[in-house]
XYZ file of N, CA and C in Angstrom:
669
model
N 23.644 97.993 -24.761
C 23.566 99.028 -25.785
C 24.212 98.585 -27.092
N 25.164 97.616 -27.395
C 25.894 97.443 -28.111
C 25.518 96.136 -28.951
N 24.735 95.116 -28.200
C 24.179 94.197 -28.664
C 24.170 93.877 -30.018
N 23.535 94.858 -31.048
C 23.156 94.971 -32.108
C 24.116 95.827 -33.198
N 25.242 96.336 -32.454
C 26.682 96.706 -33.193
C 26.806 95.207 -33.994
N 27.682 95.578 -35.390
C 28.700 94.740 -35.908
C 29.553 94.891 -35.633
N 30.362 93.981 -36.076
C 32.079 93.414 -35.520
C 32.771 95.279 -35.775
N 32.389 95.906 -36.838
C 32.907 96.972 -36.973
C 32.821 98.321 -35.940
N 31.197 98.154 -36.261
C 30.835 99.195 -35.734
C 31.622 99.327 -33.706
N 31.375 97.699 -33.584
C 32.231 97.830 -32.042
C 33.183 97.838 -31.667
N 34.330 97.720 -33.379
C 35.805 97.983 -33.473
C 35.985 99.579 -33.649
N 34.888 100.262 -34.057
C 35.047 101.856 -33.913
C 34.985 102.537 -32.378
N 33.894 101.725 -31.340
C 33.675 102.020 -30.322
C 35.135 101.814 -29.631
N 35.792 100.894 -29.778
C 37.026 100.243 -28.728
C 38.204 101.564 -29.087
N 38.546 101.652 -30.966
C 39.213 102.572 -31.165
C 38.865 104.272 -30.724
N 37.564 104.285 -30.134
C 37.258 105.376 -29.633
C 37.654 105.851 -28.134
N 37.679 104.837 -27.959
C 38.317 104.501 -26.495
C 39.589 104.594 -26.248
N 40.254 104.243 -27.426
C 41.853 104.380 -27.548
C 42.449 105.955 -27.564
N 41.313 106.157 -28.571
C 41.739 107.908 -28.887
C 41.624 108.800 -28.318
N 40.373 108.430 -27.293
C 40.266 109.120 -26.220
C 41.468 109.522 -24.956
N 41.810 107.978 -24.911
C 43.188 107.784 -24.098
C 44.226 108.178 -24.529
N 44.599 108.314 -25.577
C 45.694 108.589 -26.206
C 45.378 110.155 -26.020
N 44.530 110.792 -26.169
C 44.902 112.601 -25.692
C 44.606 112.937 -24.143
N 44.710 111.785 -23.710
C 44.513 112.187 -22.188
C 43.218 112.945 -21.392
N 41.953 112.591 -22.500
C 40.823 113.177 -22.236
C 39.856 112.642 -21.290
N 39.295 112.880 -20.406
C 38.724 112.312 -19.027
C 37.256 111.337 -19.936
N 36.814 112.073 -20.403
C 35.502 111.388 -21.301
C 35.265 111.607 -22.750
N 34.259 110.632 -23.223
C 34.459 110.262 -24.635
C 33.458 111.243 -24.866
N 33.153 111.829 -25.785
C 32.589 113.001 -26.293
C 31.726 112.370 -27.862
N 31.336 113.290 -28.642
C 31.147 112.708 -29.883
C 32.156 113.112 -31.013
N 32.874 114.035 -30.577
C 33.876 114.004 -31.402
C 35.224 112.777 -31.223
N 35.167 112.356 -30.417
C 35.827 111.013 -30.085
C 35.010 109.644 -30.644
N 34.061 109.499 -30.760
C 33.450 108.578 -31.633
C 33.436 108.346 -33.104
N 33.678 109.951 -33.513
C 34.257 110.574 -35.156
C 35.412 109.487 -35.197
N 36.441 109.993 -34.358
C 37.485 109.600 -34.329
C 38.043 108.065 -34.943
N 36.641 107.628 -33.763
C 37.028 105.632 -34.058
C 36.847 105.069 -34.635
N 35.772 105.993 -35.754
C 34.743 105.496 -36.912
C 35.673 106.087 -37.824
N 36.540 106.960 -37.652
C 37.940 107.134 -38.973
C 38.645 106.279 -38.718
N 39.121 105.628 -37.368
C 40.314 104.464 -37.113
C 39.908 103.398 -38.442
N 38.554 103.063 -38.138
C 38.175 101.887 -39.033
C 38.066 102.042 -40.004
N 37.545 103.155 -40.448
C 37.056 102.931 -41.970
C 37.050 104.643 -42.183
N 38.260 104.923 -42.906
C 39.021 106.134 -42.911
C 38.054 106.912 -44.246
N 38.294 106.082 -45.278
C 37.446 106.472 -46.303
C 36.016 106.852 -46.102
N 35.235 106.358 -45.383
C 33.769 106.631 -44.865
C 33.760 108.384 -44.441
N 35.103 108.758 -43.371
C 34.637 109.721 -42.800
C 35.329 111.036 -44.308
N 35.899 110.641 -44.566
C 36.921 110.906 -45.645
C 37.797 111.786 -45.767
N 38.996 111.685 -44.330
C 39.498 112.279 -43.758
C 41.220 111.783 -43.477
N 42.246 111.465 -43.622
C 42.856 110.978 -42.215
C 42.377 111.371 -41.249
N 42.953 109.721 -39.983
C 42.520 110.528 -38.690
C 43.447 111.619 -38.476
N 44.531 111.492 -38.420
C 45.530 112.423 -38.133
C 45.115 113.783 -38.177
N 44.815 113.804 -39.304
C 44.067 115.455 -39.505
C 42.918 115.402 -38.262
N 41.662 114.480 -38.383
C 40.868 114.406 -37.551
C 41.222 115.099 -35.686
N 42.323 114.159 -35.497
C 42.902 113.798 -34.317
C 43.566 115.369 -34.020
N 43.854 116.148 -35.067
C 44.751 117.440 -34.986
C 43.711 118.337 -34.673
N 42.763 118.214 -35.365
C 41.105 119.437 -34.995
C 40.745 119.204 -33.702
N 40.735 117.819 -33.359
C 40.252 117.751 -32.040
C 40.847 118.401 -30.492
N 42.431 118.114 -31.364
C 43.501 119.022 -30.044
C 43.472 120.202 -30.343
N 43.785 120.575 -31.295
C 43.479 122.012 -31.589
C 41.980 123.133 -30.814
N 41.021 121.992 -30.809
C 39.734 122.511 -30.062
C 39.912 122.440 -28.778
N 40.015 121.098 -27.955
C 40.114 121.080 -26.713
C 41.770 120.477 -26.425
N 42.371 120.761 -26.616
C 44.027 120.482 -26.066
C 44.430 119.094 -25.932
N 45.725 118.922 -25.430
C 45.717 117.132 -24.521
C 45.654 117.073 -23.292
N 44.837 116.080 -22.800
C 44.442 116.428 -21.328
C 45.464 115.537 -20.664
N 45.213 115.296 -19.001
C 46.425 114.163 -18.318
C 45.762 113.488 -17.420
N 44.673 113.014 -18.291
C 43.578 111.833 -17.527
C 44.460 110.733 -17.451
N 44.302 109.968 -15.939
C 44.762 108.985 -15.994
C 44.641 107.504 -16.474
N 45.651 107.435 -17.599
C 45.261 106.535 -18.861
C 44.129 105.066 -18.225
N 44.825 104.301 -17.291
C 43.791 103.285 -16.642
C 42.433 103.500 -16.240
N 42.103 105.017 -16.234
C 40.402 105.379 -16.135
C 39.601 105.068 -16.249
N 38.154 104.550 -16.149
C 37.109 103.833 -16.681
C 36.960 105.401 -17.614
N 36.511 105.760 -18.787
C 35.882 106.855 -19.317
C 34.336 106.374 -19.479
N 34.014 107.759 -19.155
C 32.135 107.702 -19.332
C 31.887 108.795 -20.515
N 31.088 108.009 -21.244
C 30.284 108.979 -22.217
C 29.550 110.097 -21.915
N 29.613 111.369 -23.113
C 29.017 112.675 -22.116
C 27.684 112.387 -23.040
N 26.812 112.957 -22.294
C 25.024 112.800 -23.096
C 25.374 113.077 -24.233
N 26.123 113.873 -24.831
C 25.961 113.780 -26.579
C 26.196 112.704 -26.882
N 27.340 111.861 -26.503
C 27.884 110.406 -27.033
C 26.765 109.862 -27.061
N 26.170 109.584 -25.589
C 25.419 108.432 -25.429
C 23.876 108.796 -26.458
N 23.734 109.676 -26.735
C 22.602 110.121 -27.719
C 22.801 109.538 -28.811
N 24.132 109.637 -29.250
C 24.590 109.252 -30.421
C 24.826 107.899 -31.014
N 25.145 107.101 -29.774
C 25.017 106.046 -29.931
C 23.762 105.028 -29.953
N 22.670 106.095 -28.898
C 21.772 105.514 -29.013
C 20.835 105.941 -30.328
N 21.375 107.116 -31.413
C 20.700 107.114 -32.851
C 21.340 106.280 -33.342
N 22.330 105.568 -33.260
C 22.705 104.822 -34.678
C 21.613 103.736 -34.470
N 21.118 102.876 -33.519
C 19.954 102.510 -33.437
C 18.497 103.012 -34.510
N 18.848 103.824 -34.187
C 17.020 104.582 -34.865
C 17.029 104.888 -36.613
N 19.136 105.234 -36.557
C 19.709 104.932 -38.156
C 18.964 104.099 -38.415
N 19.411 102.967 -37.760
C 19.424 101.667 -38.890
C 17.805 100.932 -38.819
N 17.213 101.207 -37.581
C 15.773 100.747 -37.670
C 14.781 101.507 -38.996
N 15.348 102.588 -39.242
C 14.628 103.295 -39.968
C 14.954 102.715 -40.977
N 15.912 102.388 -41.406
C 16.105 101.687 -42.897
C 15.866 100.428 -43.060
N 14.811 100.198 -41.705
C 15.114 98.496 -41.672
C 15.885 97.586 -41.691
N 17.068 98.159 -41.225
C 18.376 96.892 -40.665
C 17.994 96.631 -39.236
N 18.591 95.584 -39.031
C 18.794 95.132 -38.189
C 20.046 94.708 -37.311
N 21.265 95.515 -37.880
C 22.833 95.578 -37.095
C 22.608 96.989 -37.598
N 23.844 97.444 -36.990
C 24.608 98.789 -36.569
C 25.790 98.804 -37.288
N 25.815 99.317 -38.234
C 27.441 99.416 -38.686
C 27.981 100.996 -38.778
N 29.065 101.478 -39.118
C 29.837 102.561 -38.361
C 28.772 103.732 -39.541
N 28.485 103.752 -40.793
C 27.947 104.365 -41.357
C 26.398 104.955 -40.505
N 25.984 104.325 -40.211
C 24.521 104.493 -38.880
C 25.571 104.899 -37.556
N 26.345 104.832 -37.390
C 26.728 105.522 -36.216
C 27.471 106.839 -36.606
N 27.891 106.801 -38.293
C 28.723 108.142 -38.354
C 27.245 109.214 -38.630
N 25.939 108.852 -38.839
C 25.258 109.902 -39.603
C 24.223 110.084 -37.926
N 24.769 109.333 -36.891
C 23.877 109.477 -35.735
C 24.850 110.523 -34.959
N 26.404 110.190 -35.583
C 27.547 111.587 -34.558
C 26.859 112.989 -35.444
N 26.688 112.990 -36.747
C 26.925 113.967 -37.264
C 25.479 114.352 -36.966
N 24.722 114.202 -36.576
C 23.497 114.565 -35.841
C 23.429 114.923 -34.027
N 24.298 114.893 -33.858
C 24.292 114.669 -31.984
C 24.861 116.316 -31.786
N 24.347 116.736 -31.114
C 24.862 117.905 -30.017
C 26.353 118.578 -29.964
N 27.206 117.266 -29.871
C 28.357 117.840 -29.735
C 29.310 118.480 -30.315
N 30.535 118.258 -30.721
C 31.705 118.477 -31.494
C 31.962 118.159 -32.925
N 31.160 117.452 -33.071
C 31.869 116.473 -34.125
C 31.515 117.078 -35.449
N 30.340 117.967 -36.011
C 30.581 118.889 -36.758
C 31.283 119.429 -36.757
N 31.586 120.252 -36.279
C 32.802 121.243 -36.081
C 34.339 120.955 -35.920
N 34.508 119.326 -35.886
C 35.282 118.757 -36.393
C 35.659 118.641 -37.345
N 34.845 118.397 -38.318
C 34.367 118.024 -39.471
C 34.553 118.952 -40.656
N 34.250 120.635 -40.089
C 34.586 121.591 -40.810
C 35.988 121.835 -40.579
N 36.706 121.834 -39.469
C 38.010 122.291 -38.983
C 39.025 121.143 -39.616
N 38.361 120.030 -40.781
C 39.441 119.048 -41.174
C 38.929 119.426 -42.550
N 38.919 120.600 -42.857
C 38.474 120.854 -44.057
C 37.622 119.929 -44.804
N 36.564 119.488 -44.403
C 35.462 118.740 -45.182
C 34.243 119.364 -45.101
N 33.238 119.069 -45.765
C 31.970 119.555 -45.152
C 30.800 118.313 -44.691
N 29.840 118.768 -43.918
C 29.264 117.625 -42.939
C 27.902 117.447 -44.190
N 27.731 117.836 -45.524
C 27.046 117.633 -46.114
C 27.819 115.952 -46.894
N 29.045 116.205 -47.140
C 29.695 115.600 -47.967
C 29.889 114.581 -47.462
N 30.128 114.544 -45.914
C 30.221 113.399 -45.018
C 29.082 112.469 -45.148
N 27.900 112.747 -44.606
C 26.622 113.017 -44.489
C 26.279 111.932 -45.584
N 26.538 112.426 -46.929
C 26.449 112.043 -48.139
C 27.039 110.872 -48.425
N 27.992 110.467 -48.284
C 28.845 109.068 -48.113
C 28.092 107.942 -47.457
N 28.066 108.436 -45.901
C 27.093 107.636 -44.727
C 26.071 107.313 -45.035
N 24.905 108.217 -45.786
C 23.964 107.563 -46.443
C 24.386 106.587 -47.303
N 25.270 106.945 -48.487
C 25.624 105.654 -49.187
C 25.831 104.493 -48.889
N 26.869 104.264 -48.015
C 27.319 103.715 -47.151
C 26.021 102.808 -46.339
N 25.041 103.457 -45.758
C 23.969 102.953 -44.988
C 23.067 101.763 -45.841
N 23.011 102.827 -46.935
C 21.988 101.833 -48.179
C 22.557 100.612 -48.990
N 24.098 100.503 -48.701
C 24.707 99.412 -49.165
C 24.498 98.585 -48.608
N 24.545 98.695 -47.059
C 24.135 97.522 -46.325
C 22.586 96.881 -46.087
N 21.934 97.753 -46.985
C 20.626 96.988 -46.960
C 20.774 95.646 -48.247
N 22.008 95.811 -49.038
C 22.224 94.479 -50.132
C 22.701 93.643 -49.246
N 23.238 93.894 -47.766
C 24.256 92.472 -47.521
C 23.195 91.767 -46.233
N 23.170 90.544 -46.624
C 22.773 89.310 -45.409
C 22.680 90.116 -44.025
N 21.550 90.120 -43.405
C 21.719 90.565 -42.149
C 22.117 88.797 -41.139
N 23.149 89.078 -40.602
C 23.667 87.961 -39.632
C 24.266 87.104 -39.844
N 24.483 85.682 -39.731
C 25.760 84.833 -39.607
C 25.432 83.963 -40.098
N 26.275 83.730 -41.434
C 25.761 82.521 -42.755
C 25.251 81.138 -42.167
N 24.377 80.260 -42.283
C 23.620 79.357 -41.907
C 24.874 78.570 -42.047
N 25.018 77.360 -41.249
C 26.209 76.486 -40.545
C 26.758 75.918 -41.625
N 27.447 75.165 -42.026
C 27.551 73.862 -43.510
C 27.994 73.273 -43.346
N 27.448 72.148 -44.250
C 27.561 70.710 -43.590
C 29.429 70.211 -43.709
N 29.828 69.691 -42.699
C 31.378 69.215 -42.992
C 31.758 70.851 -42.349
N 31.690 72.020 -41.796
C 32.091 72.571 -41.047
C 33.429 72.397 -40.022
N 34.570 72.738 -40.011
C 35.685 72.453 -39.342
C 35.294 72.178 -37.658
N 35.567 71.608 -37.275
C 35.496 71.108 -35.721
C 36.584 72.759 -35.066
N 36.018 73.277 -34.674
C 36.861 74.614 -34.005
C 37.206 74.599 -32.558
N 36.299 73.812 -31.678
C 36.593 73.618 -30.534
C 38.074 72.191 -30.267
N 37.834 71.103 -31.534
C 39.117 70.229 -31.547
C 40.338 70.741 -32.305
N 40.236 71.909 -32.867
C 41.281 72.646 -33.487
C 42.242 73.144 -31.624
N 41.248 74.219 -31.133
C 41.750 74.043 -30.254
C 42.868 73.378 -29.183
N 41.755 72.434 -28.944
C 42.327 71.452 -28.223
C 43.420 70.717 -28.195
N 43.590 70.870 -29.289
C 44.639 70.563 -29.946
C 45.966 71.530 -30.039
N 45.746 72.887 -30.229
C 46.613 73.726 -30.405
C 46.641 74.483 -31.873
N 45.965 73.693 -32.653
C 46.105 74.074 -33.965
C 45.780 75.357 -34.141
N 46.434 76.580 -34.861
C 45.675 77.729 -35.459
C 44.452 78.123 -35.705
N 43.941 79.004 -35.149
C 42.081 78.897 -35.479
C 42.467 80.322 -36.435
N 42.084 80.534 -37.513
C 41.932 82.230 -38.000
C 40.583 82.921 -37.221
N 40.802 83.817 -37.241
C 39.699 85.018 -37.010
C 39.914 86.096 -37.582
N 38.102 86.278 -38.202
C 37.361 87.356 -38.693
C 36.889 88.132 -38.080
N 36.899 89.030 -38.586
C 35.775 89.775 -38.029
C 34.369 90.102 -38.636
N 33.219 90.265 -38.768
C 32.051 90.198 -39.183
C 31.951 89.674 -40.406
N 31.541 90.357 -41.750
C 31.760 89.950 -43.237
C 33.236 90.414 -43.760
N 34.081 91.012 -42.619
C 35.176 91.042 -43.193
C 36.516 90.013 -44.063
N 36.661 89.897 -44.522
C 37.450 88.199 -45.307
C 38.712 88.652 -44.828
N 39.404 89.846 -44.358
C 40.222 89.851 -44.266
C 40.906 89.253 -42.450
N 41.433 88.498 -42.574
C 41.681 88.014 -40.956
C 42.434 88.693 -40.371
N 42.101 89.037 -38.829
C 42.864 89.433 -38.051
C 43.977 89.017 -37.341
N 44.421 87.701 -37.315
C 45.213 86.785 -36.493
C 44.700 85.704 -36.400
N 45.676 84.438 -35.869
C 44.969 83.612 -35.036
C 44.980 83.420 -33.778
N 43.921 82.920 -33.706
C 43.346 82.903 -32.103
C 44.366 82.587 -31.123
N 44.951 82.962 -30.324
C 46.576 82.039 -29.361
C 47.159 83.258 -29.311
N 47.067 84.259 -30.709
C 48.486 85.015 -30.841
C 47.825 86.593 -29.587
N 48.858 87.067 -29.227
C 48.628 88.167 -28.208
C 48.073 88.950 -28.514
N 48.787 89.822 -29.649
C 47.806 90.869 -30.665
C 45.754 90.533 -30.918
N 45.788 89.076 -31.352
C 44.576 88.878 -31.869
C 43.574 88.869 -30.711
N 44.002 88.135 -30.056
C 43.431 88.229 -28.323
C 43.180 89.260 -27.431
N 44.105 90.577 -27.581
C 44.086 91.690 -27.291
C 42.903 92.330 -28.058
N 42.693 92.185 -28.955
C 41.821 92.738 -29.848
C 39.942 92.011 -29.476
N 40.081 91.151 -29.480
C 39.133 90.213 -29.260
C 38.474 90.436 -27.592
N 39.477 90.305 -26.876
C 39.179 90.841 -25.508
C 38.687 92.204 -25.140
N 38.843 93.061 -25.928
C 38.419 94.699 -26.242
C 37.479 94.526 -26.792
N 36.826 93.658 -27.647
C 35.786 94.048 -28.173
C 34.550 93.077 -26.984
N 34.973 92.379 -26.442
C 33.996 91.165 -25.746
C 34.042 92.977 -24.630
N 34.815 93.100 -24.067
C 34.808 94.254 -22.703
C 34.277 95.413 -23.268
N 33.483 95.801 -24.731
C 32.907 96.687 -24.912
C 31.490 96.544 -24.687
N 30.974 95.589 -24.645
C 29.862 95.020 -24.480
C 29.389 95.021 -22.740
N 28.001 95.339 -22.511
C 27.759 95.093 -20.736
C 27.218 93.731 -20.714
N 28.066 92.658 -21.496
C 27.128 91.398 -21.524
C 27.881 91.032 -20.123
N 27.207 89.314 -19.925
C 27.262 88.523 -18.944
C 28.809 88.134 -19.103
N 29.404 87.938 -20.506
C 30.945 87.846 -20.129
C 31.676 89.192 -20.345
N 31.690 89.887 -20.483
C 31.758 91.381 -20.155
C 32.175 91.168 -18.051
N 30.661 91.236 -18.169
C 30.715 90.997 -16.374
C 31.585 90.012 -15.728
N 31.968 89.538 -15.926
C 32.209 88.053 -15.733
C 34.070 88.528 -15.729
N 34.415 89.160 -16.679
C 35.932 89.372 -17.280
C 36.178 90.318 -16.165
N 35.303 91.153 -15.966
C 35.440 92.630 -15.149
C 35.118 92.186 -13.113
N 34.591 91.027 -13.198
C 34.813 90.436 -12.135
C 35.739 90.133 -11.258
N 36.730 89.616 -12.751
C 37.679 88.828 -11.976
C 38.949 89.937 -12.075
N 38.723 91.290 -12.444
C 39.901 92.087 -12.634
C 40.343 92.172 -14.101
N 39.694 91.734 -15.132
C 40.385 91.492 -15.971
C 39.083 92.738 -17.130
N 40.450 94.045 -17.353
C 39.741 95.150 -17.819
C 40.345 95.943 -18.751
N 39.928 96.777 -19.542
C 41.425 97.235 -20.680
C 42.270 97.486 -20.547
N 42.625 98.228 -19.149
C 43.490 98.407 -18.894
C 44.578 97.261 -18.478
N 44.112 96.163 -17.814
C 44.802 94.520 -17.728
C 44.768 94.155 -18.574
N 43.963 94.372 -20.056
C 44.135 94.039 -21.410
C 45.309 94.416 -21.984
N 45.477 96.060 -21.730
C 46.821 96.365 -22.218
C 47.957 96.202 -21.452
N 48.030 96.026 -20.219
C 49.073 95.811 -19.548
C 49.649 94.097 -19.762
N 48.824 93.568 -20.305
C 49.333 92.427 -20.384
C 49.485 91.229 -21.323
N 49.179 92.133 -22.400
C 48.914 92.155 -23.955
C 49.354 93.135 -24.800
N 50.090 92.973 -26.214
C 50.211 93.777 -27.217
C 49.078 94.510 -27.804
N 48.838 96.068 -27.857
C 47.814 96.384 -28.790
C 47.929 95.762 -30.340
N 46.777 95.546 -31.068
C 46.534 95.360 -32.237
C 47.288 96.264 -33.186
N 48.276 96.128 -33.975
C 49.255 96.546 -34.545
C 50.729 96.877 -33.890
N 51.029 96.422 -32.803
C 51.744 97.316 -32.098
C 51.367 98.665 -32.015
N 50.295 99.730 -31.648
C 50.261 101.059 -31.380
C 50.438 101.186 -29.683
N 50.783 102.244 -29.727
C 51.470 102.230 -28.343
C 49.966 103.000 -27.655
């Protein structure tokens, strides 16, 4: 399902996952997807989450799901996720970024309007952004700049020990380097959001967010 997410859009999914956990809620909803798509890119929804995060308890409380849980998406989510798809085909993209997933929540069944009003905004105004937002990304490169010549050797960086930086999609801003706990933690959350073959493969051997966080720093220190 996720295949066709950007680095972002599947850093909103992971933080959705967080937020979910963090109120002790058994499943991810679409107002929990609001949520992860404010973690990332706060200005888009144009909200703090905090406020966000306060409407949501305020609606349904904090629950005392047990944090190590697998959570399953309720049919609104998974609707929702499966419009940001139909977002972005319609505009002729070809990735998913959180703007196609915020105008596919604010279309879905669930909560997340009514989120939306209860953080004093309106879902026109939202709405209105996300489109913007959507049509910007029809100016940027769809996919991963063609190789160049003299390219750093990354696998003998490695091998070596040397520092690798990491990005995330067209973001310039780096997240860490590769070795450090934080960056790895982060990196490992986003590979385990995915139902790929190393997805499977990680979840095989025991190794799941919850062994992510137990044995790793979250990305910023958040608890």
């Amino acid at each position: 399902m996720f295949e066709h997410f950007d680095e972002r859009a599947r850093r909103s999914v992971v933080r959705t996952q967080e937020e979910t956990r963090r109120l002790g809620h058994a499943q991810i909803g679409a107002e929990h997807l609001l949520l992860g798509i404010a973690a990332v890119d706060e200005a888009l929804v144009g909200a703090a989450i905090e406020r966000l995060r306060a409407a949501v308890v305020a609606l349904h409380g904090v629950g005392d799901a047990t944090p190590g849980e697998w959570l399953a998406f309720t049919p609104e989510a998974k609707a929702a996720l499966e419009g940001a798809n139909e977002q972005a085909l319609s505009r002729g993209h070809t990735t998913i970024d959180p703007a196609h997933l915020l105008l596919a929540v604010l279309d879905s069944e669930g909560d997340a309007r009514r989120i939306v009003r209860e953080s004093e905004l309106t879902v026109a105004d939202v709405r209105e952004r996300a489109v913007a937002a959507a049509g910007d990304q029809a100016r940027r490169a769809d996919g991963p700049p063609p190789a160049r010549a003299g390219a750093p050797d990354h696998a003998e960086d490695l091998r070596f020990g040397h520092p690798l930086t990491v990005t995330l999609g067209q973001d310039p801003a780096p997240i860490g380097d590769l070795g450090h706990p934080e960056t790895d933690a982060q990196l490992l959350g986003l590979m385990l959001v995915q139902d790929s073959p190393a997805a499977q493969l990680l979840r095989a051997h025991g190794i799941d967010e919850a062994a992510v966080r137990s044995a790793l720093p979250p990305p910023g220190g958040r608890s």
